[in-house]
XYZ file of C-alpha atoms in Angstrom:
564
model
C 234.687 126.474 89.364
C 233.155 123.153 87.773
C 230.508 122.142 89.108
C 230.265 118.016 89.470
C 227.575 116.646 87.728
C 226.319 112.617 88.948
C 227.449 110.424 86.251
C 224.278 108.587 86.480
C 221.048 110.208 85.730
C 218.174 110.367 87.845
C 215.681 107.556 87.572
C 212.180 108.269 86.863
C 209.633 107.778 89.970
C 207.490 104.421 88.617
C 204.104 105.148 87.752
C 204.558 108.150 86.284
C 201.589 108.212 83.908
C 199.626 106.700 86.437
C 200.116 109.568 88.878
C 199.600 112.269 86.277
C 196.222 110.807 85.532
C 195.122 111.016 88.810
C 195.993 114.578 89.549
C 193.989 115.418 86.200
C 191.346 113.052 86.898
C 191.263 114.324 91.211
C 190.842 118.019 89.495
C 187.964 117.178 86.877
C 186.013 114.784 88.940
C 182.486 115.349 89.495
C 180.985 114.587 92.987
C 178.208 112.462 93.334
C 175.273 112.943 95.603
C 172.553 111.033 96.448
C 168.976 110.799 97.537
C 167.156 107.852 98.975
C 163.543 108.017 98.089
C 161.491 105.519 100.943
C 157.947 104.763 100.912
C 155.683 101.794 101.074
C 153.942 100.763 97.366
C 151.952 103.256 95.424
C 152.438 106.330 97.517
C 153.969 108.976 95.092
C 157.610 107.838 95.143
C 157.871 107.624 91.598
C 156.635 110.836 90.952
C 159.131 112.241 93.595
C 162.106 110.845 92.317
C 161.165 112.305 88.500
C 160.716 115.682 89.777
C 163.839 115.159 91.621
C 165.832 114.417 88.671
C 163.308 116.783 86.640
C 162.573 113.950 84.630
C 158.882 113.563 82.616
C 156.614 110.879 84.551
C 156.357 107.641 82.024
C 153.221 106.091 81.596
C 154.807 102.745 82.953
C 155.556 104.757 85.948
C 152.269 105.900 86.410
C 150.790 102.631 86.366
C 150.031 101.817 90.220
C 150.003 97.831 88.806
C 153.567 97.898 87.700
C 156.544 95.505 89.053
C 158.888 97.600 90.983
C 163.088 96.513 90.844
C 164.140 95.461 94.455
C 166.000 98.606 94.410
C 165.116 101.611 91.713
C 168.393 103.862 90.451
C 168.229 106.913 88.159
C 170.685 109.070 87.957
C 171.167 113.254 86.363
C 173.509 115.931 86.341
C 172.951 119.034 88.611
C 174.358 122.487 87.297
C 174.201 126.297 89.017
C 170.468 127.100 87.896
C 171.822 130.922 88.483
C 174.901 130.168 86.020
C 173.840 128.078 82.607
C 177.736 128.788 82.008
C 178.772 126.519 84.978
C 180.102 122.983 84.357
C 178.004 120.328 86.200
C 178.968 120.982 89.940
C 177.558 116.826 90.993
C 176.319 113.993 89.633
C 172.766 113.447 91.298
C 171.621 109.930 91.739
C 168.130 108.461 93.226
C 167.427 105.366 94.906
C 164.426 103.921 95.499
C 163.001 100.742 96.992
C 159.270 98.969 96.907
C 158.430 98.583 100.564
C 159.988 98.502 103.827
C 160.639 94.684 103.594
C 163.710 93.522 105.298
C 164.827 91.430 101.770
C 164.638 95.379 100.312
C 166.252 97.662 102.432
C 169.017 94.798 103.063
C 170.167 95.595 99.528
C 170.733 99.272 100.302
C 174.343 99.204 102.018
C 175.616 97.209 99.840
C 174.780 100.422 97.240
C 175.228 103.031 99.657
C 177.628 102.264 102.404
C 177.217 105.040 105.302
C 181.453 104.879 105.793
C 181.618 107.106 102.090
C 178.330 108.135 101.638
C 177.294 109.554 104.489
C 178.098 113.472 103.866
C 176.589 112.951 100.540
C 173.152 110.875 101.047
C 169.623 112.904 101.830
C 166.625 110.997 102.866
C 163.213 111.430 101.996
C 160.749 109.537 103.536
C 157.340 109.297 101.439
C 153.614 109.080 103.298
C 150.761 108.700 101.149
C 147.522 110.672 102.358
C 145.279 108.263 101.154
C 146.070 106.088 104.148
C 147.085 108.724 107.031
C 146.377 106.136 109.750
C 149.316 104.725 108.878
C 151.809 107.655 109.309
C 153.255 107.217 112.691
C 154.035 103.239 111.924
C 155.861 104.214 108.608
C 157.581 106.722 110.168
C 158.685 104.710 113.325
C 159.506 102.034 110.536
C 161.978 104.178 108.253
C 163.353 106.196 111.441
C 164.724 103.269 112.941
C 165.823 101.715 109.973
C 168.121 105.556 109.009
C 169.272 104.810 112.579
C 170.831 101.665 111.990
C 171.743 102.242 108.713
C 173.894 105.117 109.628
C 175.678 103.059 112.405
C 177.025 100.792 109.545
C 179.909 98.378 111.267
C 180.905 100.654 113.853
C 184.092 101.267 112.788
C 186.379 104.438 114.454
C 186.480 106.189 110.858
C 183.229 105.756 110.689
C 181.882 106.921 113.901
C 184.463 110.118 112.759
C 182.157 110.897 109.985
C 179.081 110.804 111.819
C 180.328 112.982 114.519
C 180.944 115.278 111.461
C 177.956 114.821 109.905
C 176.015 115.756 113.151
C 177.615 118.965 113.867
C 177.020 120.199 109.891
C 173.331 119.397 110.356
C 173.301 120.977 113.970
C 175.167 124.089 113.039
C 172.410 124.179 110.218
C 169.831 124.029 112.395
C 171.088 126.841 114.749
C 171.804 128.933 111.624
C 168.648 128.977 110.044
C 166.947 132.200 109.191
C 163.544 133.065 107.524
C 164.047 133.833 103.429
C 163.067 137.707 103.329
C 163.305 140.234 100.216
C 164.282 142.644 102.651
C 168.104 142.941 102.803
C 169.809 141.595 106.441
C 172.024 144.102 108.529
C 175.354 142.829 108.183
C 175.293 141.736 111.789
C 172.243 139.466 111.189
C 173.948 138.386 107.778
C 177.297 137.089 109.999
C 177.964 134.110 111.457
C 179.277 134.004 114.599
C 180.756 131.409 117.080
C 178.372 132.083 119.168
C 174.771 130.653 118.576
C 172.148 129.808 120.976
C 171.014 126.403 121.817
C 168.298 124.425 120.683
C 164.776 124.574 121.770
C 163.313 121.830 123.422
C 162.618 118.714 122.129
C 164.888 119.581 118.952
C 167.379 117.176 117.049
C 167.283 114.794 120.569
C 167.408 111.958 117.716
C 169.111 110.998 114.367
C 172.617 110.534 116.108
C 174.550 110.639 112.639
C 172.890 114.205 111.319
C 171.173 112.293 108.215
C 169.273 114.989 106.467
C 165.893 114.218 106.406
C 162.754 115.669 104.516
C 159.167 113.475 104.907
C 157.390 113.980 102.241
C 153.363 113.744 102.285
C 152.215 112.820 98.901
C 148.220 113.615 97.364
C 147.863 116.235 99.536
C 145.187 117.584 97.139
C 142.674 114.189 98.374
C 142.789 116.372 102.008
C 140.041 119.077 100.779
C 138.066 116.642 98.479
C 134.875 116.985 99.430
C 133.176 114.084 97.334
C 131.868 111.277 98.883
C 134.323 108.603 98.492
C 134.969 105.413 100.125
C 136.611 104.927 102.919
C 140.713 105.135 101.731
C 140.491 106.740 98.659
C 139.744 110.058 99.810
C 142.604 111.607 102.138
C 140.944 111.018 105.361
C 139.076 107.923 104.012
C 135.205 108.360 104.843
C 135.678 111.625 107.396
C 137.112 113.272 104.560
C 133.075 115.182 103.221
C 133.847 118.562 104.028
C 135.358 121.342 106.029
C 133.239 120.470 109.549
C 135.090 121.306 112.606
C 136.156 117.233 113.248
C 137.635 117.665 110.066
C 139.641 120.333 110.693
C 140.332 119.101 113.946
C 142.124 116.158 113.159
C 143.597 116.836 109.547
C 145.625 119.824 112.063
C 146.321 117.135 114.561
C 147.712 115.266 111.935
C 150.013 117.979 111.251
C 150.986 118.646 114.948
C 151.966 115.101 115.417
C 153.878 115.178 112.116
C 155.787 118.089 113.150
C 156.781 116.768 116.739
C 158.629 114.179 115.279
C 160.088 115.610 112.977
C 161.338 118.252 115.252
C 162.782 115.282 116.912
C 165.249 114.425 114.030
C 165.919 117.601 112.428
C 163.586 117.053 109.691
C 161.253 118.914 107.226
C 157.677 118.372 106.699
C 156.393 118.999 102.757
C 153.541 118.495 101.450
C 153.301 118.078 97.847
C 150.545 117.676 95.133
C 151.207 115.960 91.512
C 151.513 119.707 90.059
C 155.005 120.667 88.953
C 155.147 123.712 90.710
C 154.697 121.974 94.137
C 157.084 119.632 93.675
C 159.818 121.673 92.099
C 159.816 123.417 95.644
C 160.707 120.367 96.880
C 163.478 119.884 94.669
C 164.665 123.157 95.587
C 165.213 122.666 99.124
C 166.709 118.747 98.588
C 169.715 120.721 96.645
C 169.591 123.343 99.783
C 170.196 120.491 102.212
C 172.774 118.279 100.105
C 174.942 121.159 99.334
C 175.088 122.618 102.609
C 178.057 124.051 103.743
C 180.602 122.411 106.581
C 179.686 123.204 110.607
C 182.138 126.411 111.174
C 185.988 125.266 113.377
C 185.086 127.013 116.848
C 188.816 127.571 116.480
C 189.399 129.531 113.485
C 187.039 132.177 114.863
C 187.639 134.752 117.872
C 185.192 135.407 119.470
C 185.314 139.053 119.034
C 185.642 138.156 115.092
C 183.079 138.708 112.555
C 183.135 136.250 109.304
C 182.159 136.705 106.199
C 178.796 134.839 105.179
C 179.136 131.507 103.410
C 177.570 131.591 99.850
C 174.981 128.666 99.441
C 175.088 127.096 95.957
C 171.355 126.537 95.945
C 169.742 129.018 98.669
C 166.333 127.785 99.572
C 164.072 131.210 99.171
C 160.706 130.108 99.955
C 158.935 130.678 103.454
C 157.557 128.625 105.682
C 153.977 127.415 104.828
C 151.427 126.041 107.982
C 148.433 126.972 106.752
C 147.773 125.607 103.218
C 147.116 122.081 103.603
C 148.342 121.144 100.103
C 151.691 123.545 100.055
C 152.776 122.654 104.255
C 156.512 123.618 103.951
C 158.302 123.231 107.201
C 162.113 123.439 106.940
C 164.163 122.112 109.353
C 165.270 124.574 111.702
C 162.640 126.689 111.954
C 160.013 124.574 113.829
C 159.516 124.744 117.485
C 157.123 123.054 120.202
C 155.631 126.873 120.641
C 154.996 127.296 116.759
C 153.597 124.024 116.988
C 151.336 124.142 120.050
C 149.762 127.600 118.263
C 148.040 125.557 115.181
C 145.623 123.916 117.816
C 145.048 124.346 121.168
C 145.037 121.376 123.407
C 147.777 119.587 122.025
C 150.642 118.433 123.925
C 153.838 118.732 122.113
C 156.023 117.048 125.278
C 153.678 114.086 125.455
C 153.809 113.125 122.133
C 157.390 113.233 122.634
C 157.301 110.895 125.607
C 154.703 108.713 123.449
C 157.251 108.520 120.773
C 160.055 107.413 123.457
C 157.787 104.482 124.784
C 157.368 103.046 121.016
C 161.073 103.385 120.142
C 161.937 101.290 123.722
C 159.200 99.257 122.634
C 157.680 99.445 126.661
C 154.784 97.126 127.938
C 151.825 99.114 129.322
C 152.827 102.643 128.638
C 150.495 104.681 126.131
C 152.550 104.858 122.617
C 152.456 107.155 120.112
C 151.136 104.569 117.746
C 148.312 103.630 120.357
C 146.968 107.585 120.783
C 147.634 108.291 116.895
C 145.133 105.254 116.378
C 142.385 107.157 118.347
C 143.316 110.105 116.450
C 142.874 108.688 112.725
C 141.000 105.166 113.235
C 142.212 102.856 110.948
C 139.842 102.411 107.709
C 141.740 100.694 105.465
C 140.075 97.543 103.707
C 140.404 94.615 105.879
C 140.913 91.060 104.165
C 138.132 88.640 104.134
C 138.195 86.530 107.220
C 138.971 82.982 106.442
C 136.264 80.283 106.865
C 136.150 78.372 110.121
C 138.876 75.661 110.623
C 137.828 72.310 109.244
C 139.007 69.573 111.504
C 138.217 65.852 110.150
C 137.379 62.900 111.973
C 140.338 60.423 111.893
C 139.704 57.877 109.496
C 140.290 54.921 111.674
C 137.833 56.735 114.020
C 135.360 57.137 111.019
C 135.481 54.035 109.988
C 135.424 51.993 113.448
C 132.217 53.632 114.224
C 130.610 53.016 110.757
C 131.852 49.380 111.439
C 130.243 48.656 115.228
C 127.056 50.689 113.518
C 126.328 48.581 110.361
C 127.254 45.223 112.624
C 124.533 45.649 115.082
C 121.950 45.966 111.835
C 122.220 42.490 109.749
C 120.148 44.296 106.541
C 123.229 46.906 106.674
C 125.912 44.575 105.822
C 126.728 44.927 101.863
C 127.008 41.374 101.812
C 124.033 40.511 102.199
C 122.835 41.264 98.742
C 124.803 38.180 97.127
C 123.594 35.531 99.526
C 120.408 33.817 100.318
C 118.944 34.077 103.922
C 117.619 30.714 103.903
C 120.517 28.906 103.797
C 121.835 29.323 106.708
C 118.598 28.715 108.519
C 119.484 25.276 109.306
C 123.217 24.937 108.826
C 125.061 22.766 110.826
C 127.468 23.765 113.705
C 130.053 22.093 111.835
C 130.261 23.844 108.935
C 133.319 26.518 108.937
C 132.282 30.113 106.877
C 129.139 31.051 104.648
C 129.212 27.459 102.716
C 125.131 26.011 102.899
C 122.867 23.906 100.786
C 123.067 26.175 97.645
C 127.054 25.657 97.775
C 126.372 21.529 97.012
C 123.519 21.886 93.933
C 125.731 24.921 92.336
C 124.639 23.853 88.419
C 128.837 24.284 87.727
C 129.424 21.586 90.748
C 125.962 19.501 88.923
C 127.236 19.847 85.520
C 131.292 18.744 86.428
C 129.980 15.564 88.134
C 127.278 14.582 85.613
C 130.198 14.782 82.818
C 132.766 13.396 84.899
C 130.169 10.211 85.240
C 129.191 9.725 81.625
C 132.757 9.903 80.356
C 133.140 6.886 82.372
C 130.369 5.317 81.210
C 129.086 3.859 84.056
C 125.597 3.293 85.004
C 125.540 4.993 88.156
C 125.921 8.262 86.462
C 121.705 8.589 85.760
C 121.533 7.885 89.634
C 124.132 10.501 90.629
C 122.956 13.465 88.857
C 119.527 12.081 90.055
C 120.663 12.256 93.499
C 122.535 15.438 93.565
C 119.658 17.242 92.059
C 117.143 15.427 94.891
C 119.910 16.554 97.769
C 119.698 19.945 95.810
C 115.666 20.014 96.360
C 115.215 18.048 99.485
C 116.404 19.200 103.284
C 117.640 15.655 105.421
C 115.507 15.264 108.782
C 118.403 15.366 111.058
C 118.467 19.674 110.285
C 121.574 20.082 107.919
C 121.231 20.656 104.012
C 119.921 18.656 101.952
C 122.934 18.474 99.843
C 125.129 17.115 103.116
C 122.448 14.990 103.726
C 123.030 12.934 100.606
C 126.631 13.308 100.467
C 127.493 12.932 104.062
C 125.093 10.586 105.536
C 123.823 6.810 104.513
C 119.847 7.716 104.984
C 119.443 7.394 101.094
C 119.257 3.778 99.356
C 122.923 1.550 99.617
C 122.531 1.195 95.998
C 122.002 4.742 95.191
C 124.993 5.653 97.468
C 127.006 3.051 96.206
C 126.699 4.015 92.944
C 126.940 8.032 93.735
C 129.822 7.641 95.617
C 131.905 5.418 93.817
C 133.966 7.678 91.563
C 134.743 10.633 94.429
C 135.051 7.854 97.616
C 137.730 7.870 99.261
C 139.917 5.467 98.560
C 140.471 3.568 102.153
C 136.712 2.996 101.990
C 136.211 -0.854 101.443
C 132.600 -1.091 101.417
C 130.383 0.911 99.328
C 128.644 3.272 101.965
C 130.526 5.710 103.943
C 131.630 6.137 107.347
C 129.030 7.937 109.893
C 132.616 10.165 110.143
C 132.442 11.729 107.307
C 131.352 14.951 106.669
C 130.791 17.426 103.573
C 134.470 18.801 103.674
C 135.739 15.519 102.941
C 133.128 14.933 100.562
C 134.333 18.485 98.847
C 137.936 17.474 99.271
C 137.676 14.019 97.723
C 135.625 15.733 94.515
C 138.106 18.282 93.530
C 141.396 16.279 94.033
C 139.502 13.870 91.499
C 138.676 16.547 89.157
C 142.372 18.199 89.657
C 143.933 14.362 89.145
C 142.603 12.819 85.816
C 145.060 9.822 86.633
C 142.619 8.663 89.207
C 139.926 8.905 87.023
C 141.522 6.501 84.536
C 142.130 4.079 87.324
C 138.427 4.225 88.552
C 137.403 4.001 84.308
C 139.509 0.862 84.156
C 138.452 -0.565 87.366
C 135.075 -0.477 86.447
C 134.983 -1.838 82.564
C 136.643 -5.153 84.324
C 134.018 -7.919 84.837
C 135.722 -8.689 88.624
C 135.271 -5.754 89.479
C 131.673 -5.737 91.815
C 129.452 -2.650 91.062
C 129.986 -1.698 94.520
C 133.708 -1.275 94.537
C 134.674 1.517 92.250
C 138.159 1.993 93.852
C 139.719 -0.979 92.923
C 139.527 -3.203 96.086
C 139.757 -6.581 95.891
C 137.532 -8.904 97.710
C 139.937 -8.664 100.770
C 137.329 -6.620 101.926
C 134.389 -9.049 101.555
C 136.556 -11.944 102.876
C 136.884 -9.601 106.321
């Protein structure tokens, strides 16, 4: 029997290399994990994330004057300490940012979006205890931000993966056992489906499971005993020995520390700069990134017993309260009794209820952050106060008063130094603005018409300067200046006038004295349109080198006049 073979072969599926180098690539690929290291400037996080990475310190990083990146990165490879055989089971990277500034942590989903790296990201939050006044307010800070963060856009897949996320770190929590040497019975070695419920006051927060460790740095400044200034020392200046306040409140410290964390399912660490101290802390970061997946409550009967899940990196040490620079509290293991038995007189549940009022941000109820300031006072260094607020007097204001001031007082005006009192002693109503006698025997005014006189050649000329320097001298009885005296009026000589006035009269005079009229502006007018019009000048030269021409009439006129 033949069997019928398709004329045609098969075409090949498109792609084909493509797909093959994703299956290899899908079965070699590494997975990443990360840790966000938070903290406000210069509180250890640089020394964290090195130990972290088990990575030397630089010198640049120890530096407390160095410019941070908006957002530090460092990466390493993590392989089975137990194993040196093993391949590198993730690729470990660290993130860290300068302060809590909105234009910082705004960067961070953008590098770390909670929809695919959720399951992978641990949190540690960094407090310095060289400023412990401020560890509530940094922890509310970060805390809310984690919140938020892990809410992300809200999305159904990823709501999904923080319902996941929350049952891995819950299941963790109700799992937890104290390392021993001793070996387990099997039955305490098992996991079962069923597990009992959490204490009071446990995991009520941090709805998307983030694992969290808070990490209080110079823990070694807590038993200083020098006497430092206040906030160098841990406590700042209560930090001089081991008196019962001290004591008192470096525990209450604790206590409060613990409450919240107890809160989120957190740890508490304290670390010191040695290596030993903080390679503890390493330890236990690996324990919570590589823990396992929360248990299916329906793969297991409940009659079942299953087989315990090997931890990659088992966290081995116990849990520390007493050492104030090695505190190691993992999550889990905490509890308001535990807590309550470091001091008595503390109130686990109303720190709790404190903590409520400052998340809801509640008018008139006592916060956490109020009774944590009467705790630990604040003694950080306060900036200068700024000098009083200078506020000027207008300047129109200024300089209105100035101005009704200096013209009630005549020896305050400025003007005062250019002009002579005495002239305007007797000045006449007449005269408009500061002109007086001096104005009329000015020696530029003198010289002008003594030249303009002698160029003419006339013999009046000895009689005007003689006049003008008499008017200069001599005051006329009627009160005005002597200089309008002369010029203005006919009290002097007709000859003398005649002969002074021919050259600047005006020229509708016809006889050779002037009108009762006129006055010194006219006078002043007439001069200086003679002096600005050398035309008229000629004419009155002319007029008066002609032998008709009568002494008296320097403007030309004929004897019209006389005959009328």
């Amino acid at each position: 029997m033949e069997i019928s073979r398709s004329s045609t072969p098969e075409a090949p599926p498109q792609d084909l290399w493509s797909s093959i180098l994703d299956s290899v690539s899908s079965s070699r690929s590494i997975p990443s994990k990360q840790i966000l290291v938070l903290g406000q400037p210069s509180s250890g996080k640089s020394a964290i994330a090195s130990a972290l990475l088990q990575k030397p310190v630089s010198d640049e990083q120890k530096d407390d004057q160095r410019t941070d990146f908006a957002i530090g990165y460092d990466f390493a490879d993590v392989r089975d300490e137990a194993d040196e055989d093993t391949d590198t089971l993730a690729r470990l990277s660290v993130y860290t940012v300068p302060s809590s500034a909105a234009s910082y942590s705004a960067l961070l989903p953008h590098f770390l979006p909670p929809r695919s790296s959720l399951l992978q990201t641990l949190v540690v939050i960094v407090l310095d205890w060289t400023r412990p006044w401020t560890f509530v307010e940094e922890l509310e800070t970060w805390l809310t931000w984690i919140e938020t963060w892990s809410k992300g856009d809200g999305s159904r897949e990823l709501e999904i993966i923080r319902e996941e996320s929350r049952e891995r770190l819950q299941a963790h929590l109700q799992h937890y056992t104290e390392p021993s040497s001793d070996p387990l019975p099997a039955t305490n070695a098992t996991l079962t489906s069923t597990v009992l419920p959490l204490g009071p006051g446990t995991f009520t927060h941090n709805s998307a499971g983030v694992p969290i460790i808070v990490a209080c740095t110079k823990a070694d400044l807590i038993d200083d005993g020098n006497d430092m200034v206040a906030g160098t020392s841990g406590m700042g200046s209560m930090v001089k020995g081991k008196g019962g306040e001290w004591e008192e409140r470096t525990d209450g410290v604790m206590q409060v520390l613990r409450t919240i964390c107890l809160k989120y399912g957190a740890a508490l660490f304290y670390t010191t700069p040695l290596p030993a101290n903080l390679q503890v802390l390493r330890q236990y970061a690996l324990h919570l990134l590589f823990m396992p997946p929360a248990p299916s409550p329906g793969m297991v009967v409940a009659t079942e017993v299953q087989a315990p899940v090997r931890h990659i990196f088992p966290f081995t040490h116990k849990s520390n309260t007493l050492d104030r620079d090695r505190i190691v509290v993992p999550a889990g293991w905490d509890s308001w009794g535990k807590i309550a038995v470091l001091r008595d007189g503390f109130d686990a549940k109303m720190w709790g209820e404190a903590w409520e009022h400052d998340l809801d941000a509640e008018e008139g109820e006592a916060g956490a952050k109020k009774a944590y300031a009467n705790l630990v006072p604040d003694q950080g260094s306060k900036p200068a106060r700024l000098p009083p607020f200078n506020n000027p007097t207008p300047e129109q204001a200024f300089l209105a008063k100035n101005y009704d001031e200096n013209s009630k007082k005549s020896d305050r005006d400025p003007r005062g130094a250019f002009r002579n009192p005495q002239d305007f002693a007797g000045a006449a109503a007449g005269i408009v603005g500061p002109l007086g006698s001096s104005s009329f025997s000015l020696p530029n005014v003198e010289r002008a018409l003594s030249e303009m006189e002698t160029g003419m050649g006339g013999p009046a000329s000895t009689n005007l300067g003689a006049s003008v320097r008499l008017a200069g001298r001599t005051t006329a009885p009627s009160g005005r200046p002597a200089g309008l005296s002369a010029l203005g009026t006919s009290t002097a000589s007709p000859t003398s006038i005649s002969g002074a006035r021919s050259p600047i009269s005006p020229a509708g005079n016809a006889g050779g004295a002037l009108s009762p009229e006129a006055n010194g502006h006219e006078v002043l007018q007439n001069f200086f349109n003679r002096l600005l019009n050398p035309q008229d000048r000629a004419v009155a030269a002319a007029s008066r080198g002609s032998p008709s021409t009568s002494p008296s009439k320097p403007n030309g006129n004929t004897n019209e006049t006389e005959e009328s």
